[in-house]
mmCIF file of C-alpha atoms in Angstrom:
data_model
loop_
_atom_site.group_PDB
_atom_site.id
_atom_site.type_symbol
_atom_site.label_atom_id
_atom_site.label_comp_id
_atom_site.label_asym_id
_atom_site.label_seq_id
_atom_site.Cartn_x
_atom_site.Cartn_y
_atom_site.Cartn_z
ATOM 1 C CA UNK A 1296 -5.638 16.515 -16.028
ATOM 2 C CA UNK A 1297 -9.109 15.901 -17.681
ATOM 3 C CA UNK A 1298 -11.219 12.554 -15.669
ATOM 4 C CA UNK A 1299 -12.830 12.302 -19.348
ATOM 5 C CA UNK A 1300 -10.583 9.115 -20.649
ATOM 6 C CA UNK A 1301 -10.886 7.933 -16.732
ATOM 7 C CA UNK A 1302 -12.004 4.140 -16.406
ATOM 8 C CA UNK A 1303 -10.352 2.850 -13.903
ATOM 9 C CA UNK A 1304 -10.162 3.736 -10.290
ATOM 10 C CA UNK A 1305 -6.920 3.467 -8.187
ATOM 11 C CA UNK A 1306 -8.215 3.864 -4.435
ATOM 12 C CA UNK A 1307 -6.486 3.738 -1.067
ATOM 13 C CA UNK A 1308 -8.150 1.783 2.022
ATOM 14 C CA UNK A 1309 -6.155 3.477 5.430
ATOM 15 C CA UNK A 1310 -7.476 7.079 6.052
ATOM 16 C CA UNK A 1311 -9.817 6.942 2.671
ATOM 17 C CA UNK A 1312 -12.048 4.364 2.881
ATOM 18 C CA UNK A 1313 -11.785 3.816 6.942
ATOM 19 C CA UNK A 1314 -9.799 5.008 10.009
ATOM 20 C CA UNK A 1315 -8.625 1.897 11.793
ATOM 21 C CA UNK A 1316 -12.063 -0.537 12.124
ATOM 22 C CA UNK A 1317 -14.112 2.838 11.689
ATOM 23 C CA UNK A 1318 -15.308 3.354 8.157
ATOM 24 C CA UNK A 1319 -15.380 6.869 6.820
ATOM 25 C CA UNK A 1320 -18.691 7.649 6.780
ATOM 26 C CA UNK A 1321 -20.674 7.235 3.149
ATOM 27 C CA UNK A 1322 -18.006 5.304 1.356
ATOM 28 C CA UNK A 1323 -19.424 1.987 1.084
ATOM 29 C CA UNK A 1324 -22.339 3.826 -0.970
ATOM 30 C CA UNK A 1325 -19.665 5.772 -2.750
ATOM 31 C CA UNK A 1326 -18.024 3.178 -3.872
ATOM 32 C CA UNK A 1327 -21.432 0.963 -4.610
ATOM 33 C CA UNK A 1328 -22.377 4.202 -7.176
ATOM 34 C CA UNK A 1329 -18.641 3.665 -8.826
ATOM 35 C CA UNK A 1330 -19.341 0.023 -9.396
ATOM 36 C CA UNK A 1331 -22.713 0.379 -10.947
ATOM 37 C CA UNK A 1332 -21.344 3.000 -13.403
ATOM 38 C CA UNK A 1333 -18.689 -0.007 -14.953
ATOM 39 C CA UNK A 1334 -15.184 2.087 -13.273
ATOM 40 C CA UNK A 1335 -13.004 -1.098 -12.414
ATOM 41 C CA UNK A 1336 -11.642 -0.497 -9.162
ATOM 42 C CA UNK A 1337 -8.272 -1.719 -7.671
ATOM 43 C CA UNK A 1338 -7.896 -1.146 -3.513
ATOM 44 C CA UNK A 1339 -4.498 -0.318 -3.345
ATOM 45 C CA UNK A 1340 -2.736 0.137 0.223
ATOM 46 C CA UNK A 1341 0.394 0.572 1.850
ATOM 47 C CA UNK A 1342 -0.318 -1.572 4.747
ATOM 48 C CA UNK A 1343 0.858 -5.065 4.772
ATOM 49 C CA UNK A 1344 -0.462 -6.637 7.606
ATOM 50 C CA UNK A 1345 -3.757 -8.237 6.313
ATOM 51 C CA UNK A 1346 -4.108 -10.488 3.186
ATOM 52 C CA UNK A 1347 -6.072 -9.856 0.436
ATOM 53 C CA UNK A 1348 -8.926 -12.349 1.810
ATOM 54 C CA UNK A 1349 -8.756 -10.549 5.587
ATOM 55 C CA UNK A 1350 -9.248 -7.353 3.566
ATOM 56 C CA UNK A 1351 -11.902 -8.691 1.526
ATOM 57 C CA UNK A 1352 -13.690 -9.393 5.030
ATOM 58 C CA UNK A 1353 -13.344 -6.339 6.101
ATOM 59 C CA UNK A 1354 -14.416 -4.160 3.723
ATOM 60 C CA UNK A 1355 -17.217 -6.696 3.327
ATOM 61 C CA UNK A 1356 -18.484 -6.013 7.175
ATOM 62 C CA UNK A 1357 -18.430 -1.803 5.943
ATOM 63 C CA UNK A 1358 -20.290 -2.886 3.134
ATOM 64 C CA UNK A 1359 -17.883 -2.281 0.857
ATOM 65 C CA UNK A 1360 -18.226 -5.076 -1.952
ATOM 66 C CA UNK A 1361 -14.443 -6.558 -3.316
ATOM 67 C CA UNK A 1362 -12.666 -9.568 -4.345
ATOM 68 C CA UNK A 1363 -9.245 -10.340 -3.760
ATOM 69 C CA UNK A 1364 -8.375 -9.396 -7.488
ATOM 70 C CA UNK A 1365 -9.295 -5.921 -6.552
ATOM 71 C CA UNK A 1366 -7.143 -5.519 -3.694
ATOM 72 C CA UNK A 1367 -3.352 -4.930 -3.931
ATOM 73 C CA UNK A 1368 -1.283 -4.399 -0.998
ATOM 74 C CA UNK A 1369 2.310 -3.587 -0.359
ATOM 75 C CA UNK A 1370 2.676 -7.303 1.015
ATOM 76 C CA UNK A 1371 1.937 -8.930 -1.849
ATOM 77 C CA UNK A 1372 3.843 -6.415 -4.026
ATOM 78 C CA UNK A 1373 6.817 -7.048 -2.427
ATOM 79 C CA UNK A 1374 6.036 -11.311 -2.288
ATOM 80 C CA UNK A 1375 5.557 -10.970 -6.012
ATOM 81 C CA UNK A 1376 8.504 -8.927 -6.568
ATOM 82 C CA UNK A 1377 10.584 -11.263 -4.591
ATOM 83 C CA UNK A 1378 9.532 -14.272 -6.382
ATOM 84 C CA UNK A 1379 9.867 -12.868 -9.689
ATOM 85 C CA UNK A 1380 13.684 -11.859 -8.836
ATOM 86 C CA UNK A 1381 14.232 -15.356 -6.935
ATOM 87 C CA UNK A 1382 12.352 -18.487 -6.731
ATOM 88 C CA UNK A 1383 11.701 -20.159 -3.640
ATOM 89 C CA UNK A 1384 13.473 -17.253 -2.426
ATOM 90 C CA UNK A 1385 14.820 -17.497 1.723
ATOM 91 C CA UNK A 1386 13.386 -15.037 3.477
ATOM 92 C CA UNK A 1387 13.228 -13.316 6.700
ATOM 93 C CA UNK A 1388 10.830 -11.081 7.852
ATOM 94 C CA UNK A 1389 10.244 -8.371 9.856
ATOM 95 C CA UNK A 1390 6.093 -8.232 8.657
ATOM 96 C CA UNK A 1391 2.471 -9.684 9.569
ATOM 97 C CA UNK A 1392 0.502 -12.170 7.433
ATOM 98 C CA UNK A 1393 -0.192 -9.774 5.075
ATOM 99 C CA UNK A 1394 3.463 -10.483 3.762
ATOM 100 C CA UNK A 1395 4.448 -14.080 5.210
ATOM 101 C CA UNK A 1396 0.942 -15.384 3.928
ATOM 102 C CA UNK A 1397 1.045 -14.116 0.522
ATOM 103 C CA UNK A 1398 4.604 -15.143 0.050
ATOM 104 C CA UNK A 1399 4.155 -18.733 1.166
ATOM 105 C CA UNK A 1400 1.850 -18.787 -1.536
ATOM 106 C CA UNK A 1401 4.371 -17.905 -4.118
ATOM 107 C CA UNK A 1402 6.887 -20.984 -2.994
ATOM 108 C CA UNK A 1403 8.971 -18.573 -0.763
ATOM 109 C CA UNK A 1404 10.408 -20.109 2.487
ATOM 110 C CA UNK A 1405 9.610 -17.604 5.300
ATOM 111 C CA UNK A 1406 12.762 -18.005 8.212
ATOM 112 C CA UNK A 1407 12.285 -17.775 11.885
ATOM 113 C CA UNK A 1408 14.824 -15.396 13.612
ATOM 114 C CA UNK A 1409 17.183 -18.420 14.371
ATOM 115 C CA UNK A 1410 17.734 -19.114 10.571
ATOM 116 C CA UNK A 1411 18.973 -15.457 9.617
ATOM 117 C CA UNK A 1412 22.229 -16.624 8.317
ATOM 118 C CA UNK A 1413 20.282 -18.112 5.578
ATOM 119 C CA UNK A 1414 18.049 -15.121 4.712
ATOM 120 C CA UNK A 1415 18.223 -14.105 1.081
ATOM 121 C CA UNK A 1416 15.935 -11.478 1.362
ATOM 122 C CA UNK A 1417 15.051 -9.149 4.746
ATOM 123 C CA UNK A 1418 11.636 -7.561 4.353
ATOM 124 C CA UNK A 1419 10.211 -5.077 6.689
ATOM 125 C CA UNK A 1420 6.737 -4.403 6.668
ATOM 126 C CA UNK A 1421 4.298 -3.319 9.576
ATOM 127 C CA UNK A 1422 5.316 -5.481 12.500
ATOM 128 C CA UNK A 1423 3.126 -4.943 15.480
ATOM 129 C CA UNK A 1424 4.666 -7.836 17.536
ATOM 130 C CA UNK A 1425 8.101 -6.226 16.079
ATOM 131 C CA UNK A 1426 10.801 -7.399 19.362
ATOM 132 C CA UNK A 1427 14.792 -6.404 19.403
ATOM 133 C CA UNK A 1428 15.534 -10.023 18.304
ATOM 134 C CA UNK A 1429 13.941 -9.266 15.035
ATOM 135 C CA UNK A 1430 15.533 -6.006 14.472
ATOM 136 C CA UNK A 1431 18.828 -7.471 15.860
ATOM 137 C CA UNK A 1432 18.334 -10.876 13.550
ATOM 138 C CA UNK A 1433 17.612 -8.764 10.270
ATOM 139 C CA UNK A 1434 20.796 -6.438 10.786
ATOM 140 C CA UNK A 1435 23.084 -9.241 10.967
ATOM 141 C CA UNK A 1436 21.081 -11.168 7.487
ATOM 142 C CA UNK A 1437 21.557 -7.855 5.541
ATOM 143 C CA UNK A 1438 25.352 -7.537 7.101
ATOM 144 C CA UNK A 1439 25.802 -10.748 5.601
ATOM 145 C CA UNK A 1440 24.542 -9.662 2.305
ATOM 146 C CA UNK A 1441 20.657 -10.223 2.467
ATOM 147 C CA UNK A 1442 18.939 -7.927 0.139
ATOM 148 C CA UNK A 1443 16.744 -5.109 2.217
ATOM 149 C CA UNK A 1444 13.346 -4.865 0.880
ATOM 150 C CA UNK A 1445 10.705 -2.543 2.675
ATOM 151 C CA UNK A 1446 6.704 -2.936 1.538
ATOM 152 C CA UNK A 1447 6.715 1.003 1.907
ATOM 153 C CA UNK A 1448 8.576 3.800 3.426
ATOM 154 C CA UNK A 1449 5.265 5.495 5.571
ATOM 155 C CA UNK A 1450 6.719 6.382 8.739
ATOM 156 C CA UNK A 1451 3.485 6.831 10.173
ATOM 157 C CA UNK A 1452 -0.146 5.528 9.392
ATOM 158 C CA UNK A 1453 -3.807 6.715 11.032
ATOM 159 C CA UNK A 1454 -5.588 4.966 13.061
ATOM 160 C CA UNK A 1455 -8.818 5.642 15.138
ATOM 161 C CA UNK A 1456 -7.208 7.513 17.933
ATOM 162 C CA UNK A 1457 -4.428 9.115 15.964
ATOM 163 C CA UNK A 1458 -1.315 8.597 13.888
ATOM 164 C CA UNK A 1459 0.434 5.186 14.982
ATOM 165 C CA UNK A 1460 4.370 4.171 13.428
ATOM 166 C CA UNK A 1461 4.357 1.985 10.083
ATOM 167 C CA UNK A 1462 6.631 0.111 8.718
ATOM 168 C CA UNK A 1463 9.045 2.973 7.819
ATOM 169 C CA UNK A 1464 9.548 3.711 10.806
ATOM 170 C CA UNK A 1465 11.086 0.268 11.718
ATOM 171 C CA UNK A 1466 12.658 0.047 7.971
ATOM 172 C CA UNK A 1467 14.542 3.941 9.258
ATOM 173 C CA UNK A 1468 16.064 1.433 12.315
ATOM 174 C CA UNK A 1469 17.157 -1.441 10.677
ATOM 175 C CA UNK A 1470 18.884 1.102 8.056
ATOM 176 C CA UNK A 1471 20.428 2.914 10.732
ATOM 177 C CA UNK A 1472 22.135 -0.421 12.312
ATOM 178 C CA UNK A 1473 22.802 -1.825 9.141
ATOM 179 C CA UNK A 1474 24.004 1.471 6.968
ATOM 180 C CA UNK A 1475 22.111 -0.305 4.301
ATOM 181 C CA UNK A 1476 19.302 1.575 2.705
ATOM 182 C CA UNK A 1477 15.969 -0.163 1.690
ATOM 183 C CA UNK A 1478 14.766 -1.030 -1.753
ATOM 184 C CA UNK A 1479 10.550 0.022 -1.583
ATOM 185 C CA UNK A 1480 8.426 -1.325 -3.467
ATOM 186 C CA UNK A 1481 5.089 0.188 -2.280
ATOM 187 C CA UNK A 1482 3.910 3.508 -3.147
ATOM 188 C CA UNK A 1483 5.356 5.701 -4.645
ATOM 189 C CA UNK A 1484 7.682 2.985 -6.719
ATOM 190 C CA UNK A 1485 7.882 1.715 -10.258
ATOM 191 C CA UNK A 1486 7.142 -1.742 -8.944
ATOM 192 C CA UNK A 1487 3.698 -0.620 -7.550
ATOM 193 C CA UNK A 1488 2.476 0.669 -10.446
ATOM 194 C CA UNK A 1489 4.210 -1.972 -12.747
ATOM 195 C CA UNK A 1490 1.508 -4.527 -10.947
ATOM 196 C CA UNK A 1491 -0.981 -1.887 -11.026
ATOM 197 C CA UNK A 1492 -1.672 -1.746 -14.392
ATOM 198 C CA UNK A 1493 -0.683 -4.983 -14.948
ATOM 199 C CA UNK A 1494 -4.400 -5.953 -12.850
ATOM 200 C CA UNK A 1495 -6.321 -2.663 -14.327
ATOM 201 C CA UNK A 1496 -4.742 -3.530 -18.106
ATOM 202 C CA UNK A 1497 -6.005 0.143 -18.418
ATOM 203 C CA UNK A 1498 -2.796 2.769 -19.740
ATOM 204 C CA UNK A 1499 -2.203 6.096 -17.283
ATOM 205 C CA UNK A 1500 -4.553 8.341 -18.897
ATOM 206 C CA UNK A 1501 -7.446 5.807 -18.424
ATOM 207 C CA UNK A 1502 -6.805 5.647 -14.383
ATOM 208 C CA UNK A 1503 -7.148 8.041 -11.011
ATOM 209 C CA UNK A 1504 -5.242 7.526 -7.957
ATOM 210 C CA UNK A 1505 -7.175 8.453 -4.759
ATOM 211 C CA UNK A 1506 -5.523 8.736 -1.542
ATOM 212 C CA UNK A 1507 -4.738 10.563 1.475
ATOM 213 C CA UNK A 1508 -1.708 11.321 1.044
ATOM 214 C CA UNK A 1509 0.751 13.722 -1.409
ATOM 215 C CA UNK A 1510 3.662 11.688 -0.918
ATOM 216 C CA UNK A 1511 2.335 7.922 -1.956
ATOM 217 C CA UNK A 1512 -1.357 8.530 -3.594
ATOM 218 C CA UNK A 1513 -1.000 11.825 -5.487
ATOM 219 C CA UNK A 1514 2.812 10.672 -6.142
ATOM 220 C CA UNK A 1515 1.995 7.289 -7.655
ATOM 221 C CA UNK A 1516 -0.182 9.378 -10.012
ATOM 222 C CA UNK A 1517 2.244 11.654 -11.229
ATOM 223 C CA UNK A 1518 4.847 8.970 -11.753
ATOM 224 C CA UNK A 1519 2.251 6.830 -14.221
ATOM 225 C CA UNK A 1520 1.159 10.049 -15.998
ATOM 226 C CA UNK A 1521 -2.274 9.449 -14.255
ATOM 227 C CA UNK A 1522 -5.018 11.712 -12.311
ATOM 228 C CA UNK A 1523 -4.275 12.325 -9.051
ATOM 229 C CA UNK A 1524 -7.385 12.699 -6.559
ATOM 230 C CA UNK A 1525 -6.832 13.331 -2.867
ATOM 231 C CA UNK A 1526 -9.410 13.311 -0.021
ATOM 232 C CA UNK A 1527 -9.244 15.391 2.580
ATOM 233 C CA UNK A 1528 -9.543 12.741 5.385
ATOM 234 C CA UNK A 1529 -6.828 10.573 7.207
ATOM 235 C CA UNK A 1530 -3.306 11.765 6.931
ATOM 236 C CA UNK A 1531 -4.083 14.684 4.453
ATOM 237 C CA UNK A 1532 -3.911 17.242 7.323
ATOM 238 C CA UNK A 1533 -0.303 16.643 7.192
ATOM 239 C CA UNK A 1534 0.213 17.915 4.183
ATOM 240 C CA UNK A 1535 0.154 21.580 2.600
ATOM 241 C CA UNK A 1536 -1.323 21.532 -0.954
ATOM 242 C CA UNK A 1537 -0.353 24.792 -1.699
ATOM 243 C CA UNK A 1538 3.348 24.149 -1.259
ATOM 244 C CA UNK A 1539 3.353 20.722 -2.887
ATOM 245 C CA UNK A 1540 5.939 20.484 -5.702
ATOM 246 C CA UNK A 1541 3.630 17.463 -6.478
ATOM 247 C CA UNK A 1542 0.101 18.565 -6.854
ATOM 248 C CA UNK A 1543 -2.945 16.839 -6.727
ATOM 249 C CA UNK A 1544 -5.336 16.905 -10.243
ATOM 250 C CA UNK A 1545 -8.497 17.292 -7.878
ATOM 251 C CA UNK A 1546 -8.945 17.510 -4.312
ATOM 252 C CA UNK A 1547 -12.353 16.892 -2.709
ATOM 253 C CA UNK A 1548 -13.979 16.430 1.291
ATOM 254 C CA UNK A 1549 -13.562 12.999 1.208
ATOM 255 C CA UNK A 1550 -14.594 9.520 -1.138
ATOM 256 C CA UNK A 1551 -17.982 10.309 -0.339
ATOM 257 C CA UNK A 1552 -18.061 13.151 -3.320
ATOM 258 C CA UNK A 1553 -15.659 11.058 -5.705
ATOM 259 C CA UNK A 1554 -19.456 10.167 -7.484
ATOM 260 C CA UNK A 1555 -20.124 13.814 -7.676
ATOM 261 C CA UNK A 1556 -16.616 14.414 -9.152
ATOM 262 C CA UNK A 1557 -16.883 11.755 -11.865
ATOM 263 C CA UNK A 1558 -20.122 12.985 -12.966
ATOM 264 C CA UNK A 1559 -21.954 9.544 -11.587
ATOM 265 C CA UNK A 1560 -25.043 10.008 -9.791
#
């Protein structure tokens, strides 16, 4: 698929634009050449444990210029989901700030573990103080009928010393208790990219995906009838290109040649 109609940019943080607090080297200028040739850009990223403001920060101390309209993460997908399908939705997480946070901002009521009988909604995002009681708590809300929402189903993410579990890997535990399967609403999902053009106001044509991954970045793409650009940094080593049913458009080193790819210089 041609980048010619391309005016928006759809780019992933996690393994494209930094490993854990390490940034990949050359993308804050990368992205600085982007800006200056009028692309709007959207950070779009599976992992729901910061904010948008905590991400602003720290793209800000890589040098990475954003605002918090330009970042969309899984967290607030799934707060803004949940509030457009209930307000002042109960609900109880299994997640960081990066979910509670937003969510209290939309009028939901986040419960503590003790208050899972009153859970309307269970959603699991990246947990790093995850404990049994909140697996056990959020089995018995969705056995007593609380909707299951999960912010994405990555089962692993990468971090500075290697791959570490994410949030599908907890989401795979509380389905296995429960027998209930998780409704996702990160990438790859309709919801995602509902909100994503919703903030670019661009059409699929007129916007790239570029990720690290074939099953969430380059997906995303194919499922909005947009370009698909993966970098070959972060969790791409997992994947085989070749064998792919779903191919990337364009695959370069890493978002240091995206300029180079677009034709900006």
């Amino acid at each position: 698929m041609s980048l010619d109609n391309v005016r928006g940019l759809v780019i992933d943080l996690d393994g494209c634009i930094y490993l854990g607090k390490k940034p990949i080297e050359g993308a804050a200028e990368a992205i600085g050449k982007i800006r200056r040739a009028g692309y709007s850009i959207l950070f779009l990223t599976n992992n729901s444990t910061l904010t948008r403001g905590m991400y602003v920060r720290k793209l800000r101390g890589m040098g990475v210029e954003a605002s918090e309209d330009e970042i969309l993460t899984s967290g607030v997908i799934a707060a803004r989901y949940i509030a457009s399908q209930k307000p002042r939705a109960k609900v109880l997480p299994v997640a960081e700030a990066g979910f509670t946070e937003e969510a209290r901002k939309l009028g939901i009521e986040i419960l503590d573990e003790s208050r899972y009988h009153e859970a309307e909604y269970v959603t699991v995002g990246l947990d790093r103080t995850l404990t049994y009681r909140k697996l056990a708590a959020a089995v018995k809300a969705i056995n007593m009928g609380a909707c299951f929402i999960c912010t994405n189903l990555d089962h692993i993410y990468p971090g500075e010393e290697g791959f570490e579990p994410g949030a599908g890997a907890i989401a795979a535990a509380i389905e296995k208790a429960s027998g209930v399967k998780p409704y996702s609403v990160g990438k790859p999902s309709e919801e995602a990219n509902r909100q994503v053009f919703e903030a670019l106001k661009l059409s699929g044509r007129q916007v790239a995906f570029v990720g690290d991954r074939i099953d969430t970045d380059i997906k995303s793409a194919k499922m909005a009838g947009a370009v698909g650009v993966m970098v070959m940094t972060g969790a791409a080593s997992l994947f085989n290109i070749d064998e792919a049913e779903c191919k990337p458009d364009y695959v370069i080193e890493s978002i240091v040649k995206l300029p180079e790819l677009l034709g900006v210089k």
